[in-house]
Short mmCIF file of C-alpha atoms in Angstrom, two decimals:
data_model
loop_
_atom_site.label_atom_id
_atom_site.label_comp_id
_atom_site.label_asym_id
_atom_site.label_seq_id
_atom_site.Cartn_x
_atom_site.Cartn_y
_atom_site.Cartn_z
CA ILE S 1 -39.13 -62.86 4.24
CA SER S 2 -36.71 -64.33 1.69
CA VAL S 3 -37.98 -62.45 -1.38
CA ALA S 4 -38.01 -58.63 -1.35
CA ALA S 5 -41.06 -58.44 -3.63
CA PHE S 6 -43.10 -60.30 -0.98
CA LEU S 7 -42.58 -57.52 1.57
CA THR S 8 -45.26 -54.86 1.98
CA PRO S 9 -44.91 -51.37 3.49
CA LYS S 10 -47.21 -52.42 6.35
CA MET S 11 -45.05 -55.46 7.19
CA ILE S 12 -41.90 -53.33 7.12
CA ALA S 13 -43.50 -50.70 9.37
CA ASN S 14 -44.58 -53.38 11.89
CA TYR S 15 -41.12 -55.00 11.99
CA LEU S 16 -39.41 -51.64 12.53
CA ILE S 17 -41.82 -50.66 15.33
CA LYS S 18 -41.24 -54.03 17.07
CA GLY S 19 -37.50 -53.53 16.68
CA ASN S 20 -37.66 -50.15 18.41
CA ILE S 21 -35.87 -48.45 15.51
CA GLY S 22 -33.54 -45.69 16.67
CA ASP S 23 -32.57 -42.23 15.45
CA TYR S 24 -31.97 -42.57 11.72
CA ASP S 25 -31.97 -39.93 8.99
CA LEU S 26 -33.32 -42.13 6.22
CA ILE S 27 -34.94 -45.49 5.48
CA LEU S 28 -34.48 -47.15 2.08
CA ILE S 29 -36.66 -50.13 1.20
CA PRO S 30 -36.04 -52.55 -1.69
CA GLY S 31 -37.23 -51.24 -5.04
CA PHE S 32 -39.24 -54.40 -5.66
CA VAL S 33 -41.58 -53.69 -2.72
CA ARG S 34 -45.01 -52.72 -4.03
CA GLY S 35 -46.87 -49.67 -2.80
CA LEU S 36 -45.83 -46.34 -1.32
CA THR S 37 -43.43 -45.71 1.55
CA GLU S 38 -45.69 -43.22 3.40
CA GLU S 39 -47.01 -45.93 5.74
CA ILE S 40 -43.49 -46.68 6.98
CA GLU S 41 -42.64 -42.99 7.32
CA GLU S 42 -45.81 -42.30 9.34
CA ALA S 43 -45.14 -45.26 11.64
CA THR S 44 -41.49 -44.44 12.29
CA GLY S 45 -41.29 -40.69 11.81
CA ILE S 46 -38.26 -41.24 9.58
CA PRO S 47 -38.14 -40.14 5.88
CA THR S 48 -38.60 -43.33 3.83
CA PHE S 49 -37.97 -43.84 0.12
CA LYS S 50 -37.77 -46.56 -2.51
CA GLY S 51 -34.21 -47.79 -2.96
CA PRO S 52 -32.94 -49.70 -5.99
CA LYS S 53 -34.33 -53.07 -7.07
CA TYR S 54 -30.95 -54.78 -6.80
CA ALA S 55 -28.45 -54.71 -3.92
CA HIS S 56 -25.46 -53.95 -6.15
CA ASP S 57 -27.00 -50.53 -6.93
CA ILE S 58 -27.11 -49.49 -3.24
CA PRO S 59 -23.63 -47.80 -3.26
CA GLN S 60 -24.60 -45.74 -6.33
CA THR S 61 -27.88 -44.80 -4.64
CA LEU S 62 -26.14 -43.66 -1.45
CA GLU S 63 -23.64 -41.64 -3.50
CA ALA S 64 -26.51 -40.03 -5.42
CA ILE S 65 -28.23 -39.06 -2.14
CA LYS S 66 -25.01 -37.40 -0.92
CA ASN S 67 -24.97 -35.36 -4.14
CA GLY S 68 -28.52 -34.16 -3.63
CA PHE S 69 -30.40 -36.63 -5.84
CA LYS S 70 -34.11 -36.70 -4.90
CA LEU S 71 -35.52 -40.18 -4.31
CA SER S 72 -39.18 -41.19 -4.65
CA LYS S 73 -41.70 -42.75 -2.31
CA LYS S 74 -43.18 -44.62 -5.28
CA VAL S 75 -40.56 -45.17 -8.02
CA PRO S 76 -37.48 -47.42 -7.45
CA ALA S 77 -34.18 -45.51 -7.38
CA ASP S 78 -32.71 -47.26 -10.43
CA GLU S 79 -35.72 -46.28 -12.53
CA LEU S 80 -35.26 -42.68 -11.42
CA PHE S 81 -31.63 -42.88 -12.50
CA GLN S 82 -32.74 -44.04 -15.94
CA ILE S 83 -35.22 -41.16 -16.28
CA ASN S 84 -32.57 -38.70 -15.11
CA ALA S 85 -29.97 -40.15 -17.49
CA LEU S 86 -32.31 -39.81 -20.47
CA LYS S 87 -32.97 -36.18 -19.51
CA LYS S 88 -29.21 -35.57 -19.32
CA VAL S 89 -28.76 -37.11 -22.77
CA GLU S 90 -31.44 -34.78 -24.14
CA ASP S 91 -29.78 -31.80 -22.40
CA ILE S 92 -26.43 -32.76 -23.97
CA ARG S 93 -28.06 -33.14 -27.40
CA ASN S 94 -29.60 -29.66 -27.12
CA LYS S 95 -26.37 -28.15 -25.84
CA THR S 96 -24.29 -29.69 -28.62
CA LYS S 97 -26.50 -28.19 -31.32
CA ASN S 98 -25.13 -24.76 -30.42
CA LYS S 99 -22.85 -23.43 -33.18
CA ASN S 100 -20.31 -21.85 -30.81
CA TYR S 101 -20.15 -25.00 -28.69
CA ILE S 102 -19.49 -27.13 -31.80
CA GLU S 103 -16.76 -24.80 -33.10
CA ASN S 104 -14.91 -24.78 -29.75
CA ALA S 105 -15.29 -28.53 -29.21
CA LEU S 106 -13.94 -29.34 -32.68
CA LYS S 107 -10.67 -27.62 -31.78
CA LYS S 108 -9.94 -30.46 -29.35
CA PRO S 109 -7.99 -33.43 -30.77
CA TYR S 110 -10.53 -36.08 -29.76
CA ASN S 111 -13.48 -34.48 -31.61
CA LEU S 112 -14.02 -34.42 -35.37
CA LEU S 113 -16.55 -33.97 -38.12
CA ILE S 114 -17.92 -36.95 -40.04
CA GLY S 115 -19.64 -35.25 -42.92
CA ASN S 116 -21.65 -32.55 -41.17
CA LEU S 117 -21.98 -34.54 -37.92
CA PRO S 118 -19.69 -33.59 -35.00
CA VAL S 119 -18.56 -36.64 -33.04
CA GLY S 120 -16.23 -37.30 -30.12
CA CYS S 121 -15.94 -37.06 -26.33
CA ASP S 122 -17.79 -33.74 -26.12
CA PHE S 123 -20.79 -34.92 -28.13
CA PRO S 124 -23.56 -37.48 -27.56
CA GLN S 125 -22.95 -41.07 -28.56
CA ARG S 126 -23.81 -41.39 -32.24
CA ILE S 127 -25.69 -44.31 -33.79
CA VAL S 128 -24.61 -45.65 -37.18
CA SER S 129 -27.12 -48.09 -38.73
CA GLU S 130 -25.85 -50.52 -41.34
CA ILE S 131 -27.75 -51.60 -44.42
CA VAL S 132 -26.34 -55.11 -44.75
CA ASP S 133 -25.44 -56.50 -48.21
CA ALA S 134 -26.68 -53.30 -49.84
CA PRO S 135 -25.73 -54.32 -53.44
CA LYS S 136 -28.36 -57.10 -53.23
CA LEU S 137 -31.11 -54.52 -52.67
CA SER S 138 -32.90 -52.17 -55.04
CA MET S 139 -32.48 -48.42 -54.69
CA GLU S 140 -35.99 -48.20 -53.23
CA GLU S 141 -35.25 -50.89 -50.64
CA ILE S 142 -32.01 -49.18 -49.60
CA VAL S 143 -33.68 -45.80 -49.19
CA ASN S 144 -36.64 -47.28 -47.29
CA LYS S 145 -34.30 -49.08 -44.88
CA ALA S 146 -32.27 -45.90 -44.40
CA LEU S 147 -35.38 -43.85 -43.65
CA TYR S 148 -36.61 -46.49 -41.18
CA TYR S 149 -33.30 -46.37 -39.28
CA LEU S 150 -33.16 -42.56 -39.30
CA LYS S 151 -36.74 -42.24 -38.05
CA SER S 152 -35.82 -44.73 -35.30
CA GLY S 153 -32.99 -42.47 -34.07
CA ALA S 154 -29.92 -43.28 -36.20
CA ASP S 155 -27.44 -40.44 -36.81
CA ALA S 156 -25.73 -41.91 -39.88
CA ILE S 157 -26.29 -44.62 -42.48
CA ASP S 158 -23.69 -47.27 -43.26
CA ILE S 159 -23.68 -48.97 -46.65
CA GLY S 160 -22.55 -52.56 -46.07
CA MET S 161 -20.98 -54.42 -48.97
CA ILE S 162 -20.99 -58.19 -49.66
CA SER S 163 -18.11 -60.08 -48.06
CA GLY S 164 -15.95 -61.92 -50.58
CA ALA S 165 -17.46 -60.13 -53.58
CA GLU S 166 -16.53 -57.00 -55.53
CA ASN S 167 -19.19 -54.53 -56.62
CA LEU S 168 -17.38 -51.46 -57.92
CA ASP S 169 -20.24 -50.28 -60.13
CA PHE S 170 -22.61 -50.22 -57.16
CA ILE S 171 -20.35 -47.72 -55.37
CA ASP S 172 -21.10 -45.15 -58.06
CA LEU S 173 -24.70 -45.15 -56.76
CA LEU S 174 -23.67 -43.67 -53.38
CA PRO S 175 -24.31 -40.04 -54.48
CA GLU S 176 -27.82 -41.01 -55.63
CA ILE S 177 -28.50 -42.84 -52.34
CA ARG S 178 -27.40 -39.74 -50.43
CA LYS S 179 -29.56 -37.48 -52.63
CA LYS S 180 -32.72 -39.58 -52.17
CA ILE S 181 -32.23 -39.73 -48.38
CA LYS S 182 -31.75 -35.96 -48.31
CA GLU S 183 -34.90 -35.45 -50.40
CA ASN S 184 -36.78 -37.21 -47.59
CA GLY S 185 -35.56 -34.70 -45.03
CA PHE S 186 -32.38 -36.34 -43.66
CA ASP S 187 -29.04 -34.67 -44.38
CA VAL S 188 -26.83 -37.24 -42.61
CA PRO S 189 -23.38 -38.78 -43.09
CA ILE S 190 -23.06 -41.86 -45.28
CA SER S 191 -20.43 -44.40 -44.26
CA PHE S 192 -19.12 -47.28 -46.35
CA ASP S 193 -18.36 -50.74 -44.97
CA SER S 194 -16.00 -53.12 -46.75
CA LEU S 195 -12.58 -54.77 -46.46
CA ASN S 196 -11.99 -54.78 -50.21
CA GLU S 197 -9.24 -52.27 -51.08
CA LYS S 198 -10.64 -51.37 -54.50
CA GLU S 199 -14.12 -50.81 -53.10
CA LEU S 200 -12.81 -48.67 -50.26
CA GLU S 201 -10.61 -46.65 -52.60
CA ARG S 202 -13.50 -45.83 -54.92
CA ALA S 203 -15.90 -45.17 -52.02
CA SER S 204 -13.50 -42.64 -50.47
CA GLU S 205 -14.67 -40.19 -53.15
CA HIS S 206 -18.30 -40.42 -52.00
CA ALA S 207 -18.46 -41.57 -48.35
CA ASP S 208 -18.04 -39.53 -45.14
CA LEU S 209 -16.59 -42.46 -43.18
CA LEU S 210 -14.79 -45.67 -44.20
CA LEU S 211 -15.11 -49.01 -42.42
CA SER S 212 -12.85 -50.88 -42.01
CA ILE S 213 -9.11 -50.27 -42.18
CA ASP S 214 -6.76 -52.88 -40.70
CA GLY S 215 -3.16 -54.07 -40.95
CA SER S 216 -3.73 -55.41 -44.45
CA ASN S 217 -4.86 -52.23 -46.20
CA LEU S 218 -3.76 -49.32 -43.99
CA GLU S 219 -0.80 -48.18 -46.12
CA LYS S 220 -2.73 -48.43 -49.39
CA LEU S 221 -5.71 -46.39 -48.19
CA VAL S 222 -4.29 -43.11 -46.96
CA THR S 223 -7.22 -40.72 -47.22
CA LYS S 224 -8.59 -37.50 -45.72
CA THR S 225 -11.89 -39.32 -45.14
CA PRO S 226 -12.23 -40.43 -41.48
CA VAL S 227 -11.66 -44.17 -41.09
CA VAL S 228 -12.46 -46.85 -38.50
CA LEU S 229 -9.48 -49.02 -37.55
CA ILE S 230 -9.95 -52.65 -36.51
CA PRO S 231 -7.22 -54.79 -34.85
CA THR S 232 -6.83 -57.48 -37.53
CA ASN S 233 -4.85 -58.29 -40.64
CA GLN S 234 -7.31 -59.93 -43.02
CA LYS S 235 -4.68 -60.96 -45.57
CA THR S 236 -2.54 -62.89 -43.10
CA GLY S 237 -5.51 -64.10 -41.04
CA TYR S 238 -4.20 -62.36 -37.93
CA PHE S 239 -6.87 -61.84 -35.25
CA PRO S 240 -5.58 -61.40 -31.69
CA GLN S 241 -7.61 -63.55 -29.30
CA LYS S 242 -6.65 -61.81 -26.06
CA PRO S 243 -8.19 -58.35 -25.48
CA GLU S 244 -4.85 -56.88 -24.35
CA ASN S 245 -3.21 -58.00 -27.61
CA ARG S 246 -6.04 -56.47 -29.63
CA VAL S 247 -5.52 -53.17 -27.84
CA LYS S 248 -1.76 -53.27 -28.44
CA PHE S 249 -2.24 -54.01 -32.14
CA LEU S 250 -4.90 -51.29 -32.42
CA GLU S 251 -2.52 -48.77 -30.80
CA LYS S 252 0.17 -49.78 -33.29
CA LEU S 253 -2.26 -49.31 -36.20
CA LYS S 254 -3.24 -45.89 -34.83
CA GLU S 255 0.38 -44.78 -34.67
CA ASN S 256 1.02 -46.02 -38.22
CA ALA S 257 -2.11 -44.23 -39.45
CA LEU S 258 -1.05 -40.94 -37.83
CA GLN S 259 2.43 -41.22 -39.35
CA LEU S 260 0.89 -41.81 -42.78
CA GLY S 261 -1.19 -38.68 -42.36
#
């Protein structure tokens, strides 16, 4: 049989009986096989479970079995991993809501607060949803988009500015945007997304996070507000093409940022 999904538990059981299967501890069948594995187990007397759908997940499956992971006679192993991973994420989210846990974790150098949201290696991955070209939208449209993203699972809202334009007056609306979002039950960080120095400078008074700082504006935008560094220099048109060069330039920016305070 050239396609795993065309196999059936009965066919597998018959082949194994004809092959005089020996003394094995476990049988794994492809995850794409339909039906339950009981028929194979009854025919061979060997515990039989659904393995992963794809062969490249077999090593992970075997490692999981060694560590006590319970496989299913019905659900493919990779789907079980997904269910288990989501449960772990929820466990981490619940754990990281504990006040003492947050206080201790924030003492480590790779964790920090963005507004009132703790982020870093000891916290769940956070989702920042951008409202693109926000100055083109009305206040109602901005708030409605923000609420949609937050109800869909976002942890923070990013106010995206218009590339190549300057909208300094709009930035003064950030406190009102924050207030209206909070009135709807979401007290979340507000980040600000621009490469314009004047916009970023003014937004630093209102935003919890600034995007984006690069080689062109780093020295002019020293701020206590957390910033996101990107490995470019917009003024000179420098954009490293090779990943290793981007990393080197990003490391250099990080060192410069730390020295600037």
